[in-house]
XYZ file of C-alpha atoms in Angstrom:
645
model
C 134.291 70.054 106.106
C 130.557 70.713 105.961
C 130.020 71.956 102.438
C 127.060 74.139 103.313
C 128.759 75.974 106.178
C 132.050 76.362 104.314
C 133.898 75.985 107.633
C 136.182 73.223 108.859
C 135.943 73.365 112.655
C 138.736 70.802 112.966
C 141.136 73.616 112.072
C 140.129 75.636 115.133
C 142.635 75.892 117.966
C 142.078 73.658 120.975
C 144.461 75.762 123.076
C 143.105 79.270 122.504
C 139.668 80.457 123.580
C 137.764 82.713 121.149
C 137.125 85.148 124.007
C 140.879 85.605 124.562
C 142.244 85.711 121.001
C 139.623 85.242 118.327
C 142.106 85.495 115.450
C 144.153 82.578 116.788
C 141.106 80.593 117.854
C 140.131 80.455 114.180
C 143.591 80.585 112.580
C 146.005 79.551 115.336
C 146.401 75.907 114.370
C 147.075 76.917 110.768
C 149.487 79.611 111.980
C 151.316 77.088 114.198
C 151.767 74.424 111.539
C 151.961 76.399 108.309
C 155.349 77.260 106.846
C 155.630 80.383 104.734
C 157.048 79.375 101.331
C 160.698 80.350 101.062
C 160.124 82.713 98.145
C 157.741 85.040 99.925
C 157.531 87.252 102.987
C 154.001 86.273 103.983
C 151.304 83.716 103.305
C 147.600 83.360 103.922
C 144.158 83.592 102.366
C 145.000 86.318 99.871
C 148.180 84.521 98.839
C 146.355 81.237 98.283
C 144.135 82.934 95.741
C 147.070 84.813 94.224
C 148.907 81.517 93.717
C 145.839 80.120 92.000
C 145.469 83.160 89.746
C 149.193 83.125 88.965
C 149.024 79.527 87.768
C 145.981 80.293 85.640
C 147.755 83.282 84.102
C 150.857 81.198 83.411
C 148.791 78.819 81.294
C 147.318 81.739 79.362
C 150.767 83.212 78.759
C 152.359 79.944 77.687
C 149.562 79.330 75.191
C 150.162 82.720 73.578
C 152.084 82.624 70.326
C 155.733 83.655 70.337
C 154.905 86.454 67.900
C 152.198 87.895 70.169
C 152.867 90.745 72.593
C 152.315 88.421 75.557
C 154.503 85.667 74.153
C 157.319 87.995 73.106
C 157.531 89.769 76.453
C 157.468 86.525 78.422
C 160.074 84.923 76.160
C 162.376 87.920 76.521
C 162.328 87.538 80.289
C 162.624 83.752 80.329
C 165.752 83.770 78.132
C 168.147 83.708 81.080
C 171.095 82.556 78.965
C 170.841 85.650 76.813
C 170.504 87.887 79.871
C 173.632 86.404 81.427
C 175.579 86.677 78.183
C 174.679 90.345 77.726
C 175.732 91.221 81.257
C 175.287 94.937 81.936
C 175.591 96.042 78.303
C 171.815 96.744 78.120
C 172.396 99.516 80.680
C 174.885 101.384 78.511
C 172.285 103.612 76.842
C 171.116 105.116 80.132
C 174.609 105.257 81.633
C 175.992 107.096 78.605
C 173.235 109.703 78.828
C 174.277 110.390 82.406
C 177.950 110.729 81.512
C 177.263 113.101 78.621
C 175.405 115.660 80.759
C 177.618 118.726 81.126
C 175.698 120.648 83.768
C 172.740 120.456 86.143
C 170.239 121.582 83.488
C 171.376 118.909 81.055
C 171.238 116.317 83.820
C 167.659 117.346 84.646
C 166.796 116.407 81.074
C 168.490 113.055 81.634
C 166.418 112.484 84.790
C 163.272 112.853 82.688
C 164.591 110.653 79.899
C 165.505 107.933 82.375
C 162.011 108.058 83.848
C 160.539 107.681 80.388
C 162.761 104.599 80.038
C 161.346 103.147 83.276
C 164.034 104.229 85.744
C 162.598 105.705 88.935
C 163.383 109.381 89.415
C 163.208 112.149 91.988
C 159.566 112.954 91.278
C 156.669 110.595 90.657
C 153.789 111.535 88.337
C 150.572 110.151 86.887
C 147.368 111.403 85.259
C 144.093 111.096 87.105
C 140.798 112.795 87.867
C 141.113 116.144 89.619
C 139.936 115.951 93.226
C 138.488 119.452 92.872
C 136.822 118.716 89.522
C 136.525 114.931 89.021
C 135.353 115.250 85.420
C 138.748 116.495 84.204
C 142.196 114.916 84.203
C 145.243 116.518 85.822
C 148.862 115.514 86.413
C 149.613 114.545 90.004
C 153.240 114.958 91.071
C 154.624 113.361 94.217
C 157.798 112.848 96.234
C 160.122 110.020 95.213
C 163.825 109.251 94.860
C 164.523 106.850 97.748
C 166.002 103.354 97.738
C 164.589 102.424 101.151
C 160.846 101.971 101.774
C 160.142 105.295 103.484
C 161.744 108.482 104.798
C 161.606 107.117 108.360
C 164.249 104.538 107.424
C 166.771 107.351 107.002
C 166.245 108.995 110.398
C 164.940 106.541 112.997
C 167.366 104.649 115.240
C 165.285 101.501 114.852
C 166.416 101.306 111.213
C 170.139 101.900 111.781
C 171.037 98.300 110.963
C 168.952 98.414 107.789
C 170.811 101.556 106.720
C 174.137 99.786 107.209
C 172.952 96.849 105.126
C 171.699 99.197 102.420
C 175.116 100.853 102.148
C 176.719 97.405 101.886
C 174.172 96.408 99.243
C 174.885 99.493 97.129
C 178.620 98.799 97.336
C 178.042 95.171 96.387
C 176.052 96.203 93.313
C 178.804 98.628 92.311
C 181.317 95.794 92.508
C 179.173 93.416 90.475
C 178.519 95.931 87.702
C 181.750 97.979 87.698
C 179.476 101.024 87.559
C 180.801 103.931 89.597
C 178.868 104.804 92.763
C 179.582 104.550 96.478
C 177.249 103.244 99.168
C 178.073 105.841 101.809
C 177.708 108.699 99.331
C 174.395 107.342 98.050
C 173.134 107.024 101.614
C 174.171 110.603 102.386
C 172.385 112.011 99.342
C 169.267 109.902 99.824
C 169.171 111.000 103.471
C 169.093 114.595 102.239
C 166.309 113.732 99.779
C 164.400 111.963 102.557
C 164.619 115.062 104.739
C 162.250 116.778 102.290
C 159.725 113.930 102.290
C 156.454 114.110 104.182
C 155.842 111.222 106.567
C 153.297 108.503 105.830
C 150.622 110.006 108.081
C 150.764 113.521 106.637
C 150.838 112.081 103.113
C 147.380 110.542 103.703
C 145.671 113.923 104.078
C 143.403 114.553 101.093
C 143.365 118.357 101.350
C 147.042 118.799 102.204
C 148.159 116.758 99.204
C 145.977 118.656 96.717
C 147.929 121.734 95.635
C 147.093 122.883 92.085
C 149.969 124.578 90.301
C 151.451 125.135 86.858
C 154.798 124.318 85.351
C 155.710 128.010 85.369
C 154.674 128.384 89.005
C 156.590 125.245 89.963
C 159.722 126.645 88.342
C 159.244 129.940 90.201
C 158.406 128.376 93.575
C 161.079 125.666 93.412
C 164.074 127.226 91.640
C 167.252 125.249 91.272
C 165.915 122.384 89.158
C 165.286 122.734 85.408
C 161.609 121.791 85.579
C 160.857 122.788 81.986
C 163.714 120.695 80.598
C 162.618 117.761 82.745
C 159.010 118.157 81.581
C 160.084 118.108 77.948
C 162.085 114.938 78.553
C 159.096 113.090 79.992
C 157.018 114.355 77.029
C 154.608 116.280 79.257
C 152.033 117.737 76.825
C 151.908 121.521 76.555
C 148.236 121.573 77.541
C 149.171 119.793 80.791
C 151.501 122.589 81.908
C 148.548 124.350 83.533
C 147.127 121.162 85.049
C 149.644 120.086 87.679
C 148.873 119.094 91.268
C 151.771 118.997 93.734
C 151.300 116.361 96.401
C 153.859 117.661 98.889
C 154.873 121.276 98.054
C 157.700 121.292 100.617
C 159.322 118.392 98.831
C 159.523 120.185 95.499
C 161.118 123.312 96.938
C 163.462 121.182 99.031
C 164.559 118.826 96.281
C 165.150 121.730 93.879
C 167.361 123.420 96.456
C 169.286 120.204 97.095
C 169.657 119.645 93.361
C 171.295 123.037 92.869
C 173.507 122.791 95.957
C 174.840 119.287 95.294
C 177.842 118.596 93.089
C 177.067 117.385 89.560
C 179.238 114.292 89.974
C 177.313 113.301 93.112
C 174.048 113.441 91.180
C 175.563 111.454 88.324
C 176.614 108.724 90.749
C 173.112 108.769 92.263
C 171.517 108.373 88.825
C 173.897 105.561 87.915
C 172.706 103.812 91.055
C 169.057 104.457 90.097
C 169.702 102.809 86.726
C 171.347 99.741 88.250
C 168.730 99.477 90.991
C 165.809 99.791 88.556
C 167.258 97.292 86.077
C 168.821 94.726 88.429
C 165.905 92.310 88.202
C 166.114 92.268 84.394
C 169.782 91.681 83.622
C 172.026 88.850 84.869
C 170.894 86.253 87.374
C 173.777 87.328 89.609
C 172.517 90.907 89.780
C 168.927 89.782 90.145
C 169.900 87.564 93.079
C 171.915 90.362 94.704
C 168.931 92.671 94.352
C 166.732 90.029 95.966
C 169.191 89.520 98.822
C 168.510 93.051 100.018
C 164.950 93.850 98.972
C 163.634 90.318 99.308
C 165.577 89.065 102.332
C 166.767 92.056 104.386
C 163.565 94.071 104.011
C 161.054 91.236 103.676
C 162.620 88.099 105.143
C 162.102 85.857 102.112
C 164.615 83.011 101.945
C 164.634 82.081 98.270
C 164.013 84.063 95.117
C 160.776 83.416 93.249
C 160.977 80.980 90.351
C 161.822 82.723 87.120
C 158.464 81.816 85.559
C 156.686 83.574 88.421
C 158.768 86.689 87.881
C 158.038 86.408 84.173
C 154.321 86.236 84.840
C 154.720 89.315 87.010
C 156.291 91.419 84.273
C 153.651 90.354 81.740
C 150.942 91.256 84.242
C 152.537 94.655 84.856
C 152.811 95.522 81.163
C 149.879 93.692 79.521
C 147.538 93.050 82.435
C 144.240 93.664 80.669
C 145.301 91.714 77.591
C 145.809 88.724 79.871
C 142.646 89.614 81.777
C 140.456 89.236 78.704
C 141.431 85.580 78.477
C 141.302 85.051 82.233
C 137.642 86.032 82.625
C 136.571 83.862 79.692
C 137.862 80.828 81.568
C 137.608 81.636 85.267
C 134.647 83.939 85.907
C 131.221 82.252 85.746
C 128.304 84.599 85.036
C 126.585 83.386 88.197
C 129.302 84.924 90.352
C 128.447 88.401 89.130
C 124.740 87.898 89.780
C 125.447 86.709 93.325
C 127.743 89.672 93.908
C 125.093 92.086 92.625
C 122.764 90.806 95.341
C 125.444 91.057 98.028
C 126.327 94.625 97.044
C 122.667 95.655 96.966
C 122.151 94.278 100.473
C 125.305 95.987 101.765
C 124.136 99.329 100.384
C 120.696 98.769 101.911
C 122.354 98.023 105.254
C 124.425 101.212 105.064
C 121.284 103.155 104.209
C 119.529 101.767 107.272
C 122.522 102.388 109.509
C 123.056 105.986 108.389
C 119.374 106.754 108.819
C 119.404 105.506 112.411
C 122.643 107.207 113.553
C 122.183 109.203 116.746
C 125.409 111.212 116.572
C 124.863 112.696 113.080
C 122.546 115.592 112.201
C 119.800 115.216 109.612
C 121.491 117.494 107.067
C 124.714 115.473 107.058
C 122.723 112.231 106.998
C 120.971 113.471 103.880
C 124.306 114.189 102.192
C 125.671 110.803 103.298
C 122.647 109.003 101.881
C 122.984 110.987 98.666
C 126.600 109.841 98.373
C 125.588 106.250 99.070
C 123.004 106.352 96.283
C 125.687 107.524 93.843
C 128.059 104.621 94.593
C 129.062 102.737 91.435
C 129.922 99.046 91.876
C 132.175 97.339 89.323
C 132.332 93.571 89.483
C 134.540 91.066 87.682
C 136.084 92.908 84.762
C 135.848 96.191 82.801
C 133.201 96.841 80.165
C 135.874 98.114 77.790
C 139.338 96.619 77.516
C 142.516 98.592 77.111
C 144.045 98.690 73.632
C 147.763 97.864 73.429
C 148.073 98.605 69.725
C 151.336 100.400 69.058
C 153.356 98.653 71.746
C 156.078 96.732 69.919
C 157.807 94.006 71.924
C 160.623 91.682 70.893
C 161.420 88.204 72.190
C 165.158 88.969 72.181
C 165.286 92.392 73.876
C 164.081 92.470 77.475
C 165.501 95.874 78.428
C 164.278 97.295 75.129
C 160.833 95.941 75.977
C 160.928 97.631 79.373
C 161.858 100.938 77.758
C 159.108 100.548 75.168
C 156.505 99.554 77.746
C 157.404 102.479 79.992
C 157.168 105.002 77.145
C 153.910 103.424 75.942
C 152.431 103.667 79.435
C 153.550 107.269 79.757
C 152.036 108.231 76.403
C 148.802 106.488 77.380
C 148.715 108.624 80.517
C 149.406 111.820 78.560
C 146.653 110.883 76.121
C 144.100 111.457 78.866
C 144.942 115.151 79.115
C 142.211 117.342 77.651
C 139.741 114.459 77.535
C 136.852 113.667 79.916
C 137.680 111.227 82.697
C 137.077 107.666 81.520
C 134.745 106.208 84.143
C 135.082 102.743 82.620
C 138.789 102.513 83.477
C 139.881 99.963 86.086
C 142.935 100.370 88.313
C 143.272 96.603 88.811
C 143.166 93.699 86.400
C 140.476 90.992 86.701
C 143.106 88.460 87.812
C 144.139 90.639 90.770
C 143.159 89.294 94.198
C 142.115 92.552 95.801
C 139.426 95.238 95.780
C 139.365 99.021 96.072
C 137.320 102.167 96.605
C 138.122 105.184 94.437
C 137.094 108.469 96.125
C 137.240 110.680 93.004
C 134.840 108.332 91.193
C 132.857 107.164 94.235
C 133.142 103.605 92.979
C 133.858 100.208 94.508
C 135.676 97.627 92.395
C 135.884 93.850 92.877
C 138.081 91.983 90.364
C 137.065 88.480 89.342
C 139.944 86.719 91.111
C 138.840 87.691 94.627
C 135.423 86.100 94.145
C 136.531 82.662 95.352
C 136.819 80.852 98.734
C 137.566 81.794 101.461
C 136.156 85.186 100.481
C 133.258 83.961 98.372
C 131.732 80.460 98.579
C 129.069 80.011 95.875
C 127.814 76.814 97.519
C 128.006 77.857 101.170
C 125.371 79.412 103.407
C 125.113 83.177 103.529
C 126.724 83.542 106.962
C 130.240 82.803 105.756
C 129.782 84.767 102.527
C 128.621 87.873 104.340
C 131.399 87.445 106.895
C 133.887 87.000 104.040
C 133.209 88.867 100.798
C 130.404 90.819 102.479
C 132.908 92.340 104.898
C 135.214 93.129 101.966
C 132.359 94.901 100.161
C 131.416 96.725 103.348
C 135.052 97.677 103.884
C 135.356 99.249 100.439
C 132.063 101.130 100.782
C 133.268 102.159 104.236
C 136.245 103.920 102.661
C 133.751 106.376 101.243
C 133.020 107.353 104.823
C 136.440 107.001 106.472
C 138.580 109.895 107.730
C 139.679 110.843 104.190
C 136.995 109.371 101.925
C 134.319 111.236 103.868
C 135.788 114.496 102.549
C 134.593 113.662 99.017
C 130.977 114.104 97.944
C 128.857 111.743 95.877
C 130.301 113.000 92.587
C 133.871 112.374 93.750
C 134.664 116.026 94.424
C 136.880 116.943 97.367
C 134.276 118.948 99.264
C 133.806 118.572 103.008
C 130.026 118.266 103.215
C 129.890 117.643 106.958
C 128.732 120.125 109.560
C 131.413 121.145 112.019
C 129.567 119.424 114.865
C 129.231 116.167 112.937
C 132.885 116.189 111.941
C 133.816 116.682 115.595
C 131.574 113.793 116.676
C 133.152 111.607 113.999
C 136.667 112.645 115.030
C 135.963 111.782 118.662
C 135.161 108.235 117.595
C 138.113 107.881 115.232
C 140.466 109.248 117.898
C 139.352 106.439 120.204
C 140.084 103.918 117.457
C 143.522 105.441 116.845
C 144.318 105.084 120.549
C 143.233 101.457 120.568
C 145.468 100.571 117.639
C 148.428 102.567 118.953
C 148.470 100.140 121.884
C 148.741 97.003 119.735
C 152.074 95.221 119.286
C 152.246 92.055 117.126
C 152.710 88.930 119.228
C 155.735 87.786 117.219
C 157.713 91.041 117.681
C 159.184 92.857 120.666
C 157.115 95.579 122.312
C 159.080 98.358 120.600
C 157.230 97.508 117.390
C 153.628 98.617 117.427
C 150.809 99.631 115.112
C 150.619 103.276 114.033
C 146.988 104.118 114.713
C 147.127 107.358 112.719
C 148.603 105.633 109.660
C 146.087 102.775 109.751
C 142.969 104.697 110.786
C 141.425 104.739 107.305
C 141.726 100.974 106.898
C 140.626 100.361 110.481
C 137.488 102.430 109.916
C 136.916 100.440 106.733
C 137.292 97.164 108.632
C 134.992 98.190 111.476
C 132.339 99.610 109.172
C 132.685 96.678 106.804
C 132.039 93.983 109.389
C 129.289 95.939 111.175
C 127.412 96.626 107.954
C 128.005 93.153 106.505
C 126.317 91.726 109.588
C 123.294 93.962 109.023
C 123.263 93.004 105.346
C 123.289 89.327 106.309
C 120.172 89.868 108.386
C 118.555 91.634 105.431
C 119.380 88.615 103.260
C 117.905 86.258 105.845
C 114.665 88.184 106.063
C 114.386 87.346 109.763
C 116.471 87.789 112.949
C 119.851 86.056 112.876
C 118.954 84.155 116.028
C 116.355 82.231 114.016
C 118.905 80.983 111.474
C 119.787 77.289 111.899
C 122.931 76.012 113.553
C 125.374 74.368 111.162
C 128.446 72.329 112.002
C 127.980 73.157 115.673
C 128.067 76.905 115.050
C 125.305 79.461 115.240
C 124.771 81.755 112.260
C 126.304 84.647 114.198
C 129.371 82.572 115.036
C 129.726 81.447 111.415
C 129.607 85.054 110.276
C 132.514 86.084 112.507
C 134.483 82.938 111.667
C 134.006 83.738 107.989
C 135.529 87.156 108.571
C 138.483 85.778 110.547
C 139.225 83.232 107.813
C 139.606 85.955 105.187
C 142.263 87.638 107.348
C 144.305 84.454 107.839
C 147.917 85.476 107.349
C 151.410 84.720 108.566
C 154.185 87.288 107.994
C 157.950 87.115 108.434
C 159.383 89.441 111.072
C 161.326 91.569 108.587
C 158.289 92.121 106.391
C 156.051 92.831 109.362
C 158.418 95.545 110.593
C 158.399 97.121 107.130
C 154.611 96.962 107.017
C 154.252 98.577 110.433
C 156.212 101.535 109.077
C 154.641 101.884 105.651
C 151.405 99.907 105.284
C 148.071 101.632 106.043
C 146.622 98.201 106.865
C 146.972 96.814 110.382
C 148.444 93.326 110.903
C 145.838 90.602 110.412
C 145.569 89.684 114.086
C 144.369 93.230 114.801
C 142.202 93.455 111.706
C 140.279 90.664 113.419
C 140.661 91.097 117.182
C 140.793 94.886 117.085
C 137.528 94.985 115.165
C 135.344 92.327 116.762
C 136.068 93.496 120.325
C 134.284 96.736 119.390
C 131.156 94.855 118.280
C 128.380 93.944 120.707
C 127.278 91.107 118.418
C 130.638 89.365 118.780
C 130.288 89.330 122.574
C 126.831 87.855 122.126
C 128.087 85.222 119.696
C 130.918 83.925 121.877
C 129.806 84.869 125.373
C 132.829 87.047 126.141
C 132.718 88.897 129.445
C 134.799 91.106 131.710
C 137.225 88.334 132.713
C 138.232 87.535 129.128
C 141.354 88.930 127.450
C 139.480 90.540 124.566
C 136.899 92.249 126.754
C 136.451 95.942 126.081
C 134.156 97.943 128.398
C 131.024 99.172 126.679
C 132.018 102.826 126.988
C 135.332 102.119 125.213
C 133.804 100.335 122.223
C 133.930 102.442 119.078
C 130.680 102.625 117.129
C 130.760 104.710 113.964
C 128.509 103.389 111.222
């Protein structure tokens, strides 16, 4: 490997031409020889960094004292002998609550109590900034209640076999626990619940999913479910009763009707199943393994269950993520990384500014509003300025299920504590040790946790080409979400307010429709042709990818201070080639068939091969870099190339 280029050309495929399949030209040899670890459904660049972060976090956790919150929670999970000895007795509290309910109203209270204990319910909820007024907090309510990944699994013929296996799984869990529920009956009731769900495409729509309401109005509009009793059980504050936002109004009316029309005993059996399903990973090894056999193997293709220490790290991360994060950044985030990232972000924003200014399809008024939004972007890099306080959360080394109940109630109370207070702009939605990044429309902010700022995304010692192709494209992608099909509906303050002219929105839609059509035609090479990308589901991420790479390339030229063509060749690659290789390396991934099918149905991200090939074939610079022409497999006629930002 040439240290300065950050690229090992010996890993390139000798059988695939870049002009025919750029993703496999860069990653094909790795894809051919690499074996996905048995305990996961996929592997690749992101997973390499996640493994690294996981090991670092393990050391932090194991150094924590047994009397600390971190140490106690981890110890409670790692005590497998105690878990096996207790069997299902830790579930008796929730199961007894279900049995004691005498009518539908009483059972609605139980639904809320179970949710407060960490058992998933019929309705999801969380507190966040109001899309219509991003300076205040509201309670978002959304559809829930399913055991399969999405409503499509209950109705599409392609998932018939999965449905059969789910019924068998439910029956198996009933047999292992001696808790009373029946697979066929659970499937029938969940199918009814799923019939009220919106599909994944409709659920993306920012305006459609913003429906302000009140608890009183919800009870009037969706009679049949004791909403007030449920709200009391989840400890919804009285001053939040007027601050509800229904994500999918049809779901609430539908589920309330189904609740009233369905026999009480059927709902009790359903809730018993929710308890077992939610707790399976935290009781006996036998139940944990059975849970994995369906969710890990059937739905994701993993062969072996993750080591217990990895699962233990996961629960500590979920409950005490920022407490761990404080220690993580002290050890693993050099100050120089933040300074380098500040420069990268500044150049990406400058590149967007230049690009928006020069757009030919957008009117001056909308350009002005777009530039105003760009100037209001807030980048967050590494870790939060203020850490979360976990004071008041009591955890015991000998009570795992008790810890889960306590953590769930603590989290819920923390959420409720935001009601009536200004939105906390310092809050992060990811921990520093998370290998990811995000754009938050209601805050107009881009966030890059410390753990992603490592190779292959970020090479402190490499030349700028690979860094702009790698982390630069990630930065550009996240900024691009501010201007994708949904993010573009929010203004610079984070308010849901369509600031586009009708003509500009139409011009934008024409381009995004072309991109949707392109992605609709893509079918992963490893699957049969019946499995294909959903262009409408993935359009937001595809816009982010296309904008991210386009703008990162412009930012790279800004960093150079001269045309890219004048940059030196390194390791036999031009600067332009290194840039695109850097991007392709970040998307290196191999996914098991089962997991890929699930992702095609539920994930707004396209498969990696199309996050690379589907993007670069729309870019003139890629054709220039690799000399692709009309006879090559990746060739796209000029008039069919999508150019947005």
